């Protein structure tokens, strides 16, 4: 256990978050997504739903963009899970953009890592793009 770090963030995920560079993307996918087939680096989050995992990650990862799936892969449609993703990311100062399936799935395949959650909702897939942190002010 670490002070101030959610226990949902296991060592493999923490390593991936730290190793990512500015502009790298990490995908969080639902339990139906073929993560093992599509991931360059697969991180299992068995038993963990999507929203608690996203909340834990957003507490430690600087994010410059949030992209998400849409109901039936149509950006004009949203289900309950999409509205919850939108509310969660807005609370962190980001607006989630819905992408059509063909655009989202190709980005998931090229993401730095894919986190396979046990989320039961369909089309509950999210990409986070890591932001750069400004240098700390120097004293002197």
JSON list of C-alpha atoms in Angstrom, two decimals:
[
{"chain": "A", "resi": 1, "resn": "UNK", "atom": "CA", "xyz": [0.00, 0.00, 0.00]},
{"chain": "A", "resi": 2, "resn": "UNK", "atom": "CA", "xyz": [1.08, 3.56, -0.66]},
{"chain": "A", "resi": 3, "resn": "UNK", "atom": "CA", "xyz": [-0.03, 6.73, 1.08]},
{"chain": "A", "resi": 4, "resn": "UNK", "atom": "CA", "xyz": [-2.45, 8.72, -1.06]},
{"chain": "A", "resi": 5, "resn": "UNK", "atom": "CA", "xyz": [-2.53, 6.13, -3.88]},
{"chain": "A", "resi": 6, "resn": "UNK", "atom": "CA", "xyz": [-5.72, 4.13, -4.47]},
{"chain": "A", "resi": 7, "resn": "UNK", "atom": "CA", "xyz": [-5.31, 0.39, -3.90]},
{"chain": "A", "resi": 8, "resn": "UNK", "atom": "CA", "xyz": [-7.02, -0.07, -7.30]},
{"chain": "A", "resi": 9, "resn": "UNK", "atom": "CA", "xyz": [-3.77, 1.11, -8.91]},
{"chain": "A", "resi": 10, "resn": "UNK", "atom": "CA", "xyz": [-1.63, -2.00, -8.94]},
{"chain": "A", "resi": 11, "resn": "UNK", "atom": "CA", "xyz": [2.10, -2.06, -9.64]},
{"chain": "A", "resi": 12, "resn": "UNK", "atom": "CA", "xyz": [1.78, -2.82, -13.36]},
{"chain": "A", "resi": 13, "resn": "UNK", "atom": "CA", "xyz": [-0.63, 0.07, -13.89]},
{"chain": "A", "resi": 14, "resn": "UNK", "atom": "CA", "xyz": [1.44, 2.49, -11.80]},
{"chain": "A", "resi": 15, "resn": "UNK", "atom": "CA", "xyz": [4.51, 1.52, -13.82]},
{"chain": "A", "resi": 16, "resn": "UNK", "atom": "CA", "xyz": [2.69, 2.13, -17.10]},
{"chain": "A", "resi": 17, "resn": "UNK", "atom": "CA", "xyz": [1.33, 5.52, -15.95]},
{"chain": "A", "resi": 18, "resn": "UNK", "atom": "CA", "xyz": [4.81, 6.62, -14.88]},
{"chain": "A", "resi": 19, "resn": "UNK", "atom": "CA", "xyz": [6.50, 5.30, -18.04]},
{"chain": "A", "resi": 20, "resn": "UNK", "atom": "CA", "xyz": [4.07, 7.03, -20.42]},
{"chain": "A", "resi": 21, "resn": "UNK", "atom": "CA", "xyz": [5.27, 10.22, -22.04]},
{"chain": "A", "resi": 22, "resn": "UNK", "atom": "CA", "xyz": [3.40, 13.36, -23.02]},
{"chain": "A", "resi": 23, "resn": "UNK", "atom": "CA", "xyz": [0.82, 12.50, -25.67]},
{"chain": "A", "resi": 24, "resn": "UNK", "atom": "CA", "xyz": [0.80, 8.76, -24.97]},
{"chain": "A", "resi": 25, "resn": "UNK", "atom": "CA", "xyz": [-2.65, 7.25, -24.60]},
{"chain": "A", "resi": 26, "resn": "UNK", "atom": "CA", "xyz": [-3.89, 4.56, -22.23]},
{"chain": "A", "resi": 27, "resn": "UNK", "atom": "CA", "xyz": [-7.15, 2.70, -22.84]},
{"chain": "A", "resi": 28, "resn": "UNK", "atom": "CA", "xyz": [-9.60, 1.46, -20.23]},
{"chain": "A", "resi": 29, "resn": "UNK", "atom": "CA", "xyz": [-11.93, -1.12, -21.73]},
{"chain": "A", "resi": 30, "resn": "UNK", "atom": "CA", "xyz": [-15.04, -2.99, -20.62]},
{"chain": "A", "resi": 31, "resn": "UNK", "atom": "CA", "xyz": [-15.23, -6.69, -19.84]},
{"chain": "A", "resi": 32, "resn": "UNK", "atom": "CA", "xyz": [-16.44, -7.58, -23.35]},
{"chain": "A", "resi": 33, "resn": "UNK", "atom": "CA", "xyz": [-13.60, -5.85, -25.19]},
{"chain": "A", "resi": 34, "resn": "UNK", "atom": "CA", "xyz": [-11.01, -8.22, -26.78]},
{"chain": "A", "resi": 35, "resn": "UNK", "atom": "CA", "xyz": [-8.18, -6.62, -24.79]},
{"chain": "A", "resi": 36, "resn": "UNK", "atom": "CA", "xyz": [-5.71, -9.49, -25.03]},
{"chain": "A", "resi": 37, "resn": "UNK", "atom": "CA", "xyz": [-5.96, -9.43, -28.81]},
{"chain": "A", "resi": 38, "resn": "UNK", "atom": "CA", "xyz": [-5.68, -5.65, -29.21]},
{"chain": "A", "resi": 39, "resn": "UNK", "atom": "CA", "xyz": [-3.21, -4.60, -26.49]},
{"chain": "A", "resi": 40, "resn": "UNK", "atom": "CA", "xyz": [0.43, -3.77, -27.02]},
{"chain": "A", "resi": 41, "resn": "UNK", "atom": "CA", "xyz": [0.72, -3.90, -23.21]},
{"chain": "A", "resi": 42, "resn": "UNK", "atom": "CA", "xyz": [-2.15, -5.55, -21.35]},
{"chain": "A", "resi": 43, "resn": "UNK", "atom": "CA", "xyz": [-2.91, -4.67, -17.73]},
{"chain": "A", "resi": 44, "resn": "UNK", "atom": "CA", "xyz": [-5.62, -6.76, -16.08]},
{"chain": "A", "resi": 45, "resn": "UNK", "atom": "CA", "xyz": [-8.00, -5.07, -13.64]},
{"chain": "A", "resi": 46, "resn": "UNK", "atom": "CA", "xyz": [-10.21, -8.08, -12.99]},
{"chain": "A", "resi": 47, "resn": "UNK", "atom": "CA", "xyz": [-13.13, -7.44, -10.66]},
{"chain": "A", "resi": 48, "resn": "UNK", "atom": "CA", "xyz": [-12.85, -3.65, -10.98]},
{"chain": "A", "resi": 49, "resn": "UNK", "atom": "CA", "xyz": [-15.56, -1.67, -12.80]},
{"chain": "A", "resi": 50, "resn": "UNK", "atom": "CA", "xyz": [-14.59, 1.13, -15.15]},
{"chain": "A", "resi": 51, "resn": "UNK", "atom": "CA", "xyz": [-15.67, 4.20, -13.16]},
{"chain": "A", "resi": 52, "resn": "UNK", "atom": "CA", "xyz": [-13.75, 3.51, -9.92]},
{"chain": "A", "resi": 53, "resn": "UNK", "atom": "CA", "xyz": [-10.68, 2.68, -11.99]},
{"chain": "A", "resi": 54, "resn": "UNK", "atom": "CA", "xyz": [-10.95, 5.91, -13.99]},
{"chain": "A", "resi": 55, "resn": "UNK", "atom": "CA", "xyz": [-11.47, 7.93, -10.81]},
{"chain": "A", "resi": 56, "resn": "UNK", "atom": "CA", "xyz": [-8.32, 6.43, -9.26]},
{"chain": "A", "resi": 57, "resn": "UNK", "atom": "CA", "xyz": [-6.24, 7.07, -12.39]},
{"chain": "A", "resi": 58, "resn": "UNK", "atom": "CA", "xyz": [-7.51, 10.62, -12.86]},
{"chain": "A", "resi": 59, "resn": "UNK", "atom": "CA", "xyz": [-6.31, 11.40, -9.32]},
{"chain": "A", "resi": 60, "resn": "UNK", "atom": "CA", "xyz": [-2.67, 10.75, -10.32]},
{"chain": "A", "resi": 61, "resn": "UNK", "atom": "CA", "xyz": [-2.39, 11.17, -14.11]},
{"chain": "A", "resi": 62, "resn": "UNK", "atom": "CA", "xyz": [-2.20, 14.58, -15.81]},
{"chain": "A", "resi": 63, "resn": "UNK", "atom": "CA", "xyz": [-4.67, 14.34, -18.70]},
{"chain": "A", "resi": 64, "resn": "UNK", "atom": "CA", "xyz": [-4.98, 16.58, -21.76]},
{"chain": "A", "resi": 65, "resn": "UNK", "atom": "CA", "xyz": [-7.76, 14.69, -23.54]},
{"chain": "A", "resi": 66, "resn": "UNK", "atom": "CA", "xyz": [-10.45, 12.11, -22.85]},
{"chain": "A", "resi": 67, "resn": "UNK", "atom": "CA", "xyz": [-11.95, 10.09, -25.68]},
{"chain": "A", "resi": 68, "resn": "UNK", "atom": "CA", "xyz": [-14.71, 7.56, -25.18]},
{"chain": "A", "resi": 69, "resn": "UNK", "atom": "CA", "xyz": [-16.86, 5.06, -27.00]},
{"chain": "A", "resi": 70, "resn": "UNK", "atom": "CA", "xyz": [-20.48, 5.81, -27.82]},
{"chain": "A", "resi": 71, "resn": "UNK", "atom": "CA", "xyz": [-23.59, 3.69, -27.61]},
{"chain": "A", "resi": 72, "resn": "UNK", "atom": "CA", "xyz": [-23.75, 1.45, -30.69]},
{"chain": "A", "resi": 73, "resn": "UNK", "atom": "CA", "xyz": [-20.51, 3.14, -31.87]},
{"chain": "A", "resi": 74, "resn": "UNK", "atom": "CA", "xyz": [-22.56, 6.21, -32.85]},
{"chain": "A", "resi": 75, "resn": "UNK", "atom": "CA", "xyz": [-21.22, 9.46, -31.30]},
{"chain": "A", "resi": 76, "resn": "UNK", "atom": "CA", "xyz": [-24.75, 10.89, -31.32]},
{"chain": "A", "resi": 77, "resn": "UNK", "atom": "CA", "xyz": [-25.88, 8.16, -28.87]},
{"chain": "A", "resi": 78, "resn": "UNK", "atom": "CA", "xyz": [-25.02, 7.83, -25.19]},
{"chain": "A", "resi": 79, "resn": "UNK", "atom": "CA", "xyz": [-26.05, 5.38, -22.50]},
{"chain": "A", "resi": 80, "resn": "UNK", "atom": "CA", "xyz": [-25.93, 5.67, -18.73]},
{"chain": "A", "resi": 81, "resn": "UNK", "atom": "CA", "xyz": [-22.25, 4.65, -18.59]},
{"chain": "A", "resi": 82, "resn": "UNK", "atom": "CA", "xyz": [-21.33, 7.39, -21.07]},
{"chain": "A", "resi": 83, "resn": "UNK", "atom": "CA", "xyz": [-23.13, 10.05, -19.07]},
{"chain": "A", "resi": 84, "resn": "UNK", "atom": "CA", "xyz": [-21.31, 8.82, -15.94]},
{"chain": "A", "resi": 85, "resn": "UNK", "atom": "CA", "xyz": [-17.95, 8.95, -17.75]},
{"chain": "A", "resi": 86, "resn": "UNK", "atom": "CA", "xyz": [-18.75, 12.48, -18.92]},
{"chain": "A", "resi": 87, "resn": "UNK", "atom": "CA", "xyz": [-19.66, 13.60, -15.38]},
{"chain": "A", "resi": 88, "resn": "UNK", "atom": "CA", "xyz": [-16.53, 12.03, -13.90]},
{"chain": "A", "resi": 89, "resn": "UNK", "atom": "CA", "xyz": [-14.17, 13.60, -16.42]},
{"chain": "A", "resi": 90, "resn": "UNK", "atom": "CA", "xyz": [-15.87, 17.01, -16.22]},
{"chain": "A", "resi": 91, "resn": "UNK", "atom": "CA", "xyz": [-15.25, 16.88, -12.48]},
{"chain": "A", "resi": 92, "resn": "UNK", "atom": "CA", "xyz": [-11.54, 16.61, -13.32]},
{"chain": "A", "resi": 93, "resn": "UNK", "atom": "CA", "xyz": [-11.63, 19.55, -15.73]},
{"chain": "A", "resi": 94, "resn": "UNK", "atom": "CA", "xyz": [-11.89, 17.53, -18.95]},
{"chain": "A", "resi": 95, "resn": "UNK", "atom": "CA", "xyz": [-14.72, 16.97, -21.41]},
{"chain": "A", "resi": 96, "resn": "UNK", "atom": "CA", "xyz": [-14.93, 13.51, -22.90]},
{"chain": "A", "resi": 97, "resn": "UNK", "atom": "CA", "xyz": [-15.29, 13.41, -26.68]},
{"chain": "A", "resi": 98, "resn": "UNK", "atom": "CA", "xyz": [-17.26, 10.53, -28.20]},
{"chain": "A", "resi": 99, "resn": "UNK", "atom": "CA", "xyz": [-15.66, 8.82, -31.18]},
{"chain": "A", "resi": 100, "resn": "UNK", "atom": "CA", "xyz": [-17.18, 6.46, -33.74]},
{"chain": "A", "resi": 101, "resn": "UNK", "atom": "CA", "xyz": [-16.12, 2.87, -33.28]},
{"chain": "A", "resi": 102, "resn": "UNK", "atom": "CA", "xyz": [-13.68, 2.68, -36.19]},
{"chain": "A", "resi": 103, "resn": "UNK", "atom": "CA", "xyz": [-11.72, 5.68, -34.90]},
{"chain": "A", "resi": 104, "resn": "UNK", "atom": "CA", "xyz": [-11.78, 4.62, -31.25]},
{"chain": "A", "resi": 105, "resn": "UNK", "atom": "CA", "xyz": [-10.82, 0.99, -31.79]},
{"chain": "A", "resi": 106, "resn": "UNK", "atom": "CA", "xyz": [-7.82, 1.82, -33.96]},
{"chain": "A", "resi": 107, "resn": "UNK", "atom": "CA", "xyz": [-6.58, 4.17, -31.23]},
{"chain": "A", "resi": 108, "resn": "UNK", "atom": "CA", "xyz": [-7.07, 1.52, -28.56]},
{"chain": "A", "resi": 109, "resn": "UNK", "atom": "CA", "xyz": [-4.94, -0.86, -30.61]},
{"chain": "A", "resi": 110, "resn": "UNK", "atom": "CA", "xyz": [-2.13, 1.71, -30.77]},
{"chain": "A", "resi": 111, "resn": "UNK", "atom": "CA", "xyz": [-2.43, 2.86, -27.14]},
{"chain": "A", "resi": 112, "resn": "UNK", "atom": "CA", "xyz": [0.60, 2.66, -24.87]},
{"chain": "A", "resi": 113, "resn": "UNK", "atom": "CA", "xyz": [-1.34, 0.18, -22.70]},
{"chain": "A", "resi": 114, "resn": "UNK", "atom": "CA", "xyz": [-4.81, -1.31, -22.40]},
{"chain": "A", "resi": 115, "resn": "UNK", "atom": "CA", "xyz": [-6.38, -1.79, -18.98]},
{"chain": "A", "resi": 116, "resn": "UNK", "atom": "CA", "xyz": [-8.98, -4.57, -19.08]},
{"chain": "A", "resi": 117, "resn": "UNK", "atom": "CA", "xyz": [-11.64, -3.83, -16.46]},
{"chain": "A", "resi": 118, "resn": "UNK", "atom": "CA", "xyz": [-14.61, -6.01, -15.54]},
{"chain": "A", "resi": 119, "resn": "UNK", "atom": "CA", "xyz": [-17.10, -3.32, -16.50]},
{"chain": "A", "resi": 120, "resn": "UNK", "atom": "CA", "xyz": [-20.34, -5.04, -17.61]},
{"chain": "A", "resi": 121, "resn": "UNK", "atom": "CA", "xyz": [-21.77, -2.06, -19.56]},
{"chain": "A", "resi": 122, "resn": "UNK", "atom": "CA", "xyz": [-21.44, -2.26, -23.33]},
{"chain": "A", "resi": 123, "resn": "UNK", "atom": "CA", "xyz": [-19.35, 0.32, -25.23]},
{"chain": "A", "resi": 124, "resn": "UNK", "atom": "CA", "xyz": [-17.66, 1.39, -21.97]},
{"chain": "A", "resi": 125, "resn": "UNK", "atom": "CA", "xyz": [-14.24, 2.14, -23.40]},
{"chain": "A", "resi": 126, "resn": "UNK", "atom": "CA", "xyz": [-12.16, 5.24, -22.63]},
{"chain": "A", "resi": 127, "resn": "UNK", "atom": "CA", "xyz": [-8.83, 6.65, -23.79]},
{"chain": "A", "resi": 128, "resn": "UNK", "atom": "CA", "xyz": [-6.82, 9.10, -21.69]},
{"chain": "A", "resi": 129, "resn": "UNK", "atom": "CA", "xyz": [-4.04, 11.14, -23.32]},
{"chain": "A", "resi": 130, "resn": "UNK", "atom": "CA", "xyz": [-1.28, 12.05, -20.89]},
{"chain": "A", "resi": 131, "resn": "UNK", "atom": "CA", "xyz": [-0.48, 15.73, -20.50]},
{"chain": "A", "resi": 132, "resn": "UNK", "atom": "CA", "xyz": [2.89, 17.26, -19.78]},
{"chain": "A", "resi": 133, "resn": "UNK", "atom": "CA", "xyz": [3.58, 18.64, -16.34]},
{"chain": "A", "resi": 134, "resn": "UNK", "atom": "CA", "xyz": [5.31, 22.03, -16.19]},
{"chain": "A", "resi": 135, "resn": "UNK", "atom": "CA", "xyz": [8.66, 22.09, -14.42]},
{"chain": "A", "resi": 136, "resn": "UNK", "atom": "CA", "xyz": [8.55, 22.78, -10.70]},
{"chain": "A", "resi": 137, "resn": "UNK", "atom": "CA", "xyz": [9.60, 26.32, -9.80]},
{"chain": "A", "resi": 138, "resn": "UNK", "atom": "CA", "xyz": [13.18, 26.58, -8.66]},
{"chain": "A", "resi": 139, "resn": "UNK", "atom": "CA", "xyz": [14.08, 28.18, -5.39]},
{"chain": "A", "resi": 140, "resn": "UNK", "atom": "CA", "xyz": [16.98, 30.46, -5.17]}
]
